[in-house]
Amino acid sequence: MIQKTNITPGELAVSPGPHAQNWLSANRMMYVILFALILPTAAAIYFFGYHAISVIAVSTVTALITEYLAKRMRGRAFVMDGSAIVAGLLLALLMPPTIPLWMVAVGAFIAIAIAKEAFGGLGHYIFNPVLGGVAFMHACFPAEMATWVAPTGFGSEITSAAAPLSETFAANTSKLSMLIGDTSGGLGETSALLILIGGIILIFLRVIDWRIPLSLITTTFLFSALLGADPVFHLLTGSLMLGAFFLATDSTTTPLARRGKVVFGIGAGILLVLMRLYGVTLVEELFGDVVVISLIKEVTTEGVIYSILLMNAITPLIDRFLKAKPYGFKKAVKGEG
Amino acid sequence: MALFIRRNGQSYKIRLPYRIPSPDSPIVPLPLPEKVILPFYNTNASYSILVKRGDKILGGQKIVDSDDFSITPIHTTISGEVSGIIKLIEPASGRPVDAIAITSDGEDKWIEETPKNPEALSVKEIVTAIREAGITEGVDTLPAHLKLTKPEGKGIEAIILNGCQCEPYLTSNARLLLENGEQVFSGLKIINRALPNAIIYIVIDNDRYDVIDNVEKMVKASGFENIKIVLLEKKYPAVAETSLVKTVLGIDIPANGMAADIGVAVFDIATAKAIHDAVNFGKPFIEKVITIAGSVNQPMNLLVRIGTPLRNLIDYCGGIKGEADEAIMNGLMMGVPLYELDFPVTKGLGSIVIGKSNPLKEQDCIRCGKCLDVCPACLVPSLLTTYAKAGRYDDCKENYIDSCFECGACAYICPSNIPLVQYIRIAKVELDKRAAVKQ
């Protein structure tokens, strides 16, 4: 049983602790997010056919190329860490299906080059890059970003359909089809059920914190019910599900502390409901019925994007004010010494 | 009074993986080593060395002592001849320490041991006996008798006997409780005599049913009324002394203070057993149970003499298996790596885990907030690291960096593989340097 060991001094690896590491690295987190997005992507291709495939392909490839070029320009090494693919895919899933592909490329380029890399790259940007790209596209191409089609799969007909948050949509679409995704809308936004499954996968594997989706969804539900709108409708339409699970939970742009994340979710929910219910009328009251404003009306009905962007801007403030008192500095809890 | 308390360490999130099975084997005594090396750590030089080179000494003889009552003496752990004083480098700090090397004469001759009856001794005599036996506690090798002397004006109201395993792969505490349970209990009784009016909490992992049954039987048989058994869920880092007090009792140790400041004394199982040996038999603290785990051919728990070179232990376990190239003392998370296998077993060693080193590339912080989720001291490690990288050490101090006890939970969970503990240590060292300069 006794056996001489061959290791001589100098052959032992000496490194400071800890000497164990959790399996979930940042790269793996990105691949888990891609895994969670498989179902919504499959639904997008099923409902919207070739449009879906081309938009997703253009968006993802542009995002990758842009990230590579941007990192080269900044003098950093390009690491294939999956974040560009995730950004490209999420951007594609927010697009209306018939959007011209060059516009998608512009959006992906702006999202990665400006909203992500120009602010410092992974871990340093302030605004969610995907939402930054979508907001840019709303400003540049408001008409194309507001044309919606009915889901016809791989059929060759393109029939225009109502915008996801308009009254005709609300009147004509059943809740079940909103859940499954058989409606008009962004490529990946339509199927609330599949996004929910993906979101639960992410929470279960601890890639995202459950507090943001829960607080966002709950606040939206309660606040919209409070203001007299149909809460379930608001939960199932538009990009609320996608935003709650995949966009609002981008860790770089959300607060660090647990309480801060809850505040973020609540704030985003309140802003979202206000924008959806009152955004149009407010813009009308402020600016009158000008053509440009009418196009902006179309997009502000989609409150998810701008509410999350606004909360991203407030995140550093939330971080500053919500810190727990650390061990040893709290007052004695149980009696005296 | 209810016997069992369950604590789940709610705020601690990490369940460390137990992929390599813990060596839950019975304790096996290691054959006598050819030489022992006994380092002494007190660098304030108030100790005196009682032997010189060439002296023939008997096992258990005192070789280093001090007039200062708060410093524990050092005894030889084998009989033989003193071969000299050598310099070792201590792995944790990298500083050189002196050590006395003793070559064995092959026989295990001992000085006369004087059994005593603990019931008949006064508290002062018990404390003196414990000091004379050189019993130290824990990884920091704090003298155990100091914990038994009451600080002025404060009583000790809670004694915590730490029987759970803070880090994965370790089983020495559980095995000691199973095999030498009566001795541990007798040591506990002696501690209780020195610190009366205290409630005793015995902390055990909640999935070791054999240990729980054994301890429950002993508690009921002993007739003590002030013992509670705390069942702890195996979450890291619930068990460093600072966290343990918080997990079991719910109170924090004040910053830069000690557990005694809030009336709590924490003891290891090994210390309790050594106290039993010391007071009942006059036997000094000369052996420890060490767990060898990881990539050795036969992981096991060994009873070794303090001062045995670690190479003997690893050879006895069948040698290193495969490509493993790091040997870590005292647990994977808070442990210190060895730089050579000839380093001796010290009083503060509890285990060696052998594994393959895995250098990871550091990436940018993605501000996920997982580090502050798991931090037992409610700190924000990513913020402290940002300040440390920028050289803003005063901001570190304002953010309570002194509360960090370097458990490593943050670095473990970090998805970007940032060595958070190292940056925090750099900041602490810089702050100490500045504090020293000011004085």
Coordinates of N, CA, C and O in Angstrom, one line a residue, chain B residues 365-419:
Chain B
C365 N -16.1 41.9 -15.3 CA -17.2 41.7 -14.4 C -18.5 42.0 -15.2 O -18.6 43.1 -15.8
I366 N -19.5 41.1 -15.2 CA -20.7 41.4 -15.9 C -21.8 41.9 -15.0 O -22.9 42.0 -15.3
R367 N -21.4 42.3 -13.7 CA -22.3 42.9 -12.8 C -23.5 42.1 -12.5 O -24.6 42.6 -12.5
C368 N -23.4 40.8 -12.4 CA -24.5 39.9 -12.2 C -25.0 40.0 -10.8 O -26.2 39.6 -10.6
G369 N -24.2 40.4 -9.9 CA -24.6 40.5 -8.5 C -24.6 39.2 -7.7 O -25.1 39.1 -6.6
K370 N -24.1 38.1 -8.3 CA -24.0 36.8 -7.6 C -23.1 36.9 -6.4 O -23.3 36.2 -5.4
C371 N -22.0 37.7 -6.5 CA -21.0 37.7 -5.4 C -21.7 38.3 -4.2 O -21.4 37.8 -3.1
L372 N -22.5 39.3 -4.3 CA -23.1 39.9 -3.1 C -24.3 39.0 -2.7 O -24.6 39.1 -1.5
D373 N -24.8 38.2 -3.5 CA -25.8 37.3 -3.1 C -25.3 36.3 -2.1 O -25.9 35.9 -1.1
V374 N -24.0 35.8 -2.4 CA -23.5 34.7 -1.6 C -22.6 35.2 -0.5 O -22.2 34.4 0.4
C375 N -22.2 36.5 -0.4 CA -21.3 36.9 0.6 C -21.9 36.8 1.9 O -22.9 37.4 2.2
P376 N -21.3 36.0 2.8 CA -21.8 35.9 4.2 C -21.7 37.1 5.0 O -22.4 37.3 6.0
A377 N -20.9 38.0 4.6 CA -20.7 39.3 5.4 C -21.4 40.4 4.7 O -21.2 41.6 5.1
C378 N -22.3 40.1 3.8 CA -23.1 41.2 3.1 C -22.3 42.3 2.5 O -22.6 43.4 2.6
L379 N -21.2 41.9 1.9 CA -20.4 42.9 1.2 C -20.7 42.9 -0.2 O -21.4 42.0 -0.7
V380 N -20.1 43.8 -1.0 CA -20.2 43.8 -2.4 C -18.8 43.5 -3.0 O -18.1 44.5 -3.3
P381 N -18.4 42.3 -3.2 CA -17.1 42.0 -3.7 C -16.7 42.7 -5.0 O -15.6 43.1 -5.2
S382 N -17.7 42.8 -5.9 CA -17.3 43.3 -7.2 C -17.0 44.8 -7.1 O -16.1 45.3 -7.7
L383 N -17.7 45.5 -6.2 CA -17.4 46.9 -5.9 C -16.0 47.1 -5.3 O -15.2 47.9 -5.7
L384 N -15.7 46.2 -4.3 CA -14.4 46.3 -3.7 C -13.3 46.0 -4.6 O -12.2 46.6 -4.6
T385 N -13.6 45.0 -5.6 CA -12.5 44.7 -6.5 C -12.3 45.9 -7.5 O -11.2 46.2 -7.8
T386 N -13.4 46.5 -7.9 CA -13.2 47.7 -8.8 C -12.4 48.8 -8.1 O -11.5 49.4 -8.7
Y387 N -12.7 49.0 -6.8 CA -11.9 50.0 -6.1 C -10.4 49.6 -5.9 O -9.5 50.3 -6.0
A388 N -10.2 48.3 -5.6 CA -8.9 47.8 -5.4 C -8.1 47.9 -6.7 O -6.9 48.3 -6.7
K389 N -8.7 47.6 -7.9 CA -8.0 47.7 -9.1 C -7.6 49.1 -9.4 O -6.6 49.4 -10.1
A390 N -8.5 50.1 -9.0 CA -8.2 51.5 -9.3 C -7.3 52.1 -8.2 O -7.0 53.3 -8.3
G391 N -7.0 51.3 -7.2 CA -6.1 51.9 -6.2 C -6.8 52.7 -5.2 O -6.2 53.4 -4.4
R392 N -8.1 52.7 -5.2 CA -8.9 53.5 -4.2 C -9.1 52.7 -2.9 O -10.2 52.3 -2.7
Y393 N -8.0 52.6 -2.2 CA -8.2 51.7 -1.0 C -9.0 52.3 0.1 O -9.6 51.6 0.9
D394 N -9.0 53.6 0.2 CA -9.8 54.3 1.2 C -11.3 54.0 1.0 O -12.1 53.8 1.9
D395 N -11.7 54.0 -0.3 CA -13.1 53.6 -0.6 C -13.4 52.2 -0.2 O -14.5 51.8 0.2
C396 N -12.3 51.3 -0.3 CA -12.5 50.0 0.1 C -12.8 49.9 1.6 O -13.7 49.2 2.1
K397 N -12.1 50.7 2.4 CA -12.3 50.7 3.8 C -13.7 51.2 4.1 O -14.3 50.7 5.0
E398 N -14.1 52.2 3.4 CA -15.4 52.8 3.7 C -16.5 51.8 3.3 O -17.6 51.8 3.9
N399 N -16.2 50.9 2.4 CA -17.2 49.8 2.1 C -17.0 48.6 2.9 O -17.3 47.5 2.5
Y400 N -16.4 48.7 4.1 CA -16.3 47.7 5.1 C -15.6 46.5 4.7 O -15.9 45.3 4.9
I401 N -14.4 46.7 4.1 CA -13.6 45.6 3.6 C -13.1 44.8 4.8 O -12.8 43.6 4.7
D402 N -13.1 45.4 6.0 CA -12.6 44.6 7.2 C -13.5 43.5 7.6 O -13.1 42.6 8.3
S403 N -14.7 43.5 7.1 CA -15.6 42.4 7.5 C -15.3 41.2 6.7 O -15.9 40.1 7.0
C404 N -14.6 41.3 5.6 CA -14.4 40.1 4.8 C -13.5 39.1 5.5 O -12.4 39.5 5.9
F405 N -13.9 37.9 5.6 CA -13.0 36.9 6.2 C -12.6 35.9 5.1 O -12.2 34.8 5.4
E406 N -12.6 36.3 3.9 CA -11.9 35.6 2.8 C -12.4 34.1 2.7 O -11.6 33.2 2.6
C407 N -13.7 34.0 2.7 CA -14.2 32.6 2.6 C -14.1 32.1 1.2 O -14.2 30.9 0.9
G408 N -14.1 33.0 0.2 CA -13.9 32.5 -1.2 C -15.3 32.2 -1.9 O -15.3 31.8 -3.0
A409 N -16.4 32.5 -1.2 CA -17.7 32.1 -1.9 C -17.9 33.0 -3.1 O -18.4 32.5 -4.1
C410 N -17.4 34.3 -3.0 CA -17.6 35.2 -4.2 C -16.8 34.7 -5.4 O -17.3 34.6 -6.5
A411 N -15.6 34.4 -5.2 CA -14.8 33.9 -6.3 C -15.2 32.6 -6.9 O -15.1 32.4 -8.0
Y412 N -15.8 31.8 -6.0 CA -16.3 30.5 -6.5 C -17.5 30.7 -7.4 O -17.6 30.1 -8.5
I413 N -18.4 31.7 -7.1 CA -19.6 31.8 -7.9 C -19.4 32.7 -9.1 O -20.3 32.8 -9.9
C414 N -18.3 33.5 -9.1 CA -18.2 34.5 -10.2 C -18.2 33.8 -11.5 O -17.4 33.0 -11.8
P415 N -19.1 34.2 -12.4 CA -19.2 33.6 -13.7 C -18.0 34.1 -14.6 O -17.6 33.4 -15.6
S416 N -17.4 35.2 -14.3 CA -16.3 35.7 -15.1 C -15.0 35.3 -14.6 O -14.0 35.8 -15.0
N417 N -15.0 34.4 -13.6 CA -13.7 33.8 -13.1 C -12.8 34.9 -12.6 O -11.6 34.8 -12.7
I418 N -13.3 35.9 -11.9 CA -12.5 37.0 -11.4 C -11.9 36.5 -10.0 O -12.7 36.0 -9.2
P419 N -10.6 36.6 -9.8 CA -10.1 36.2 -8.5 C -10.4 37.3 -7.4 O -9.6 38.0 -7.0

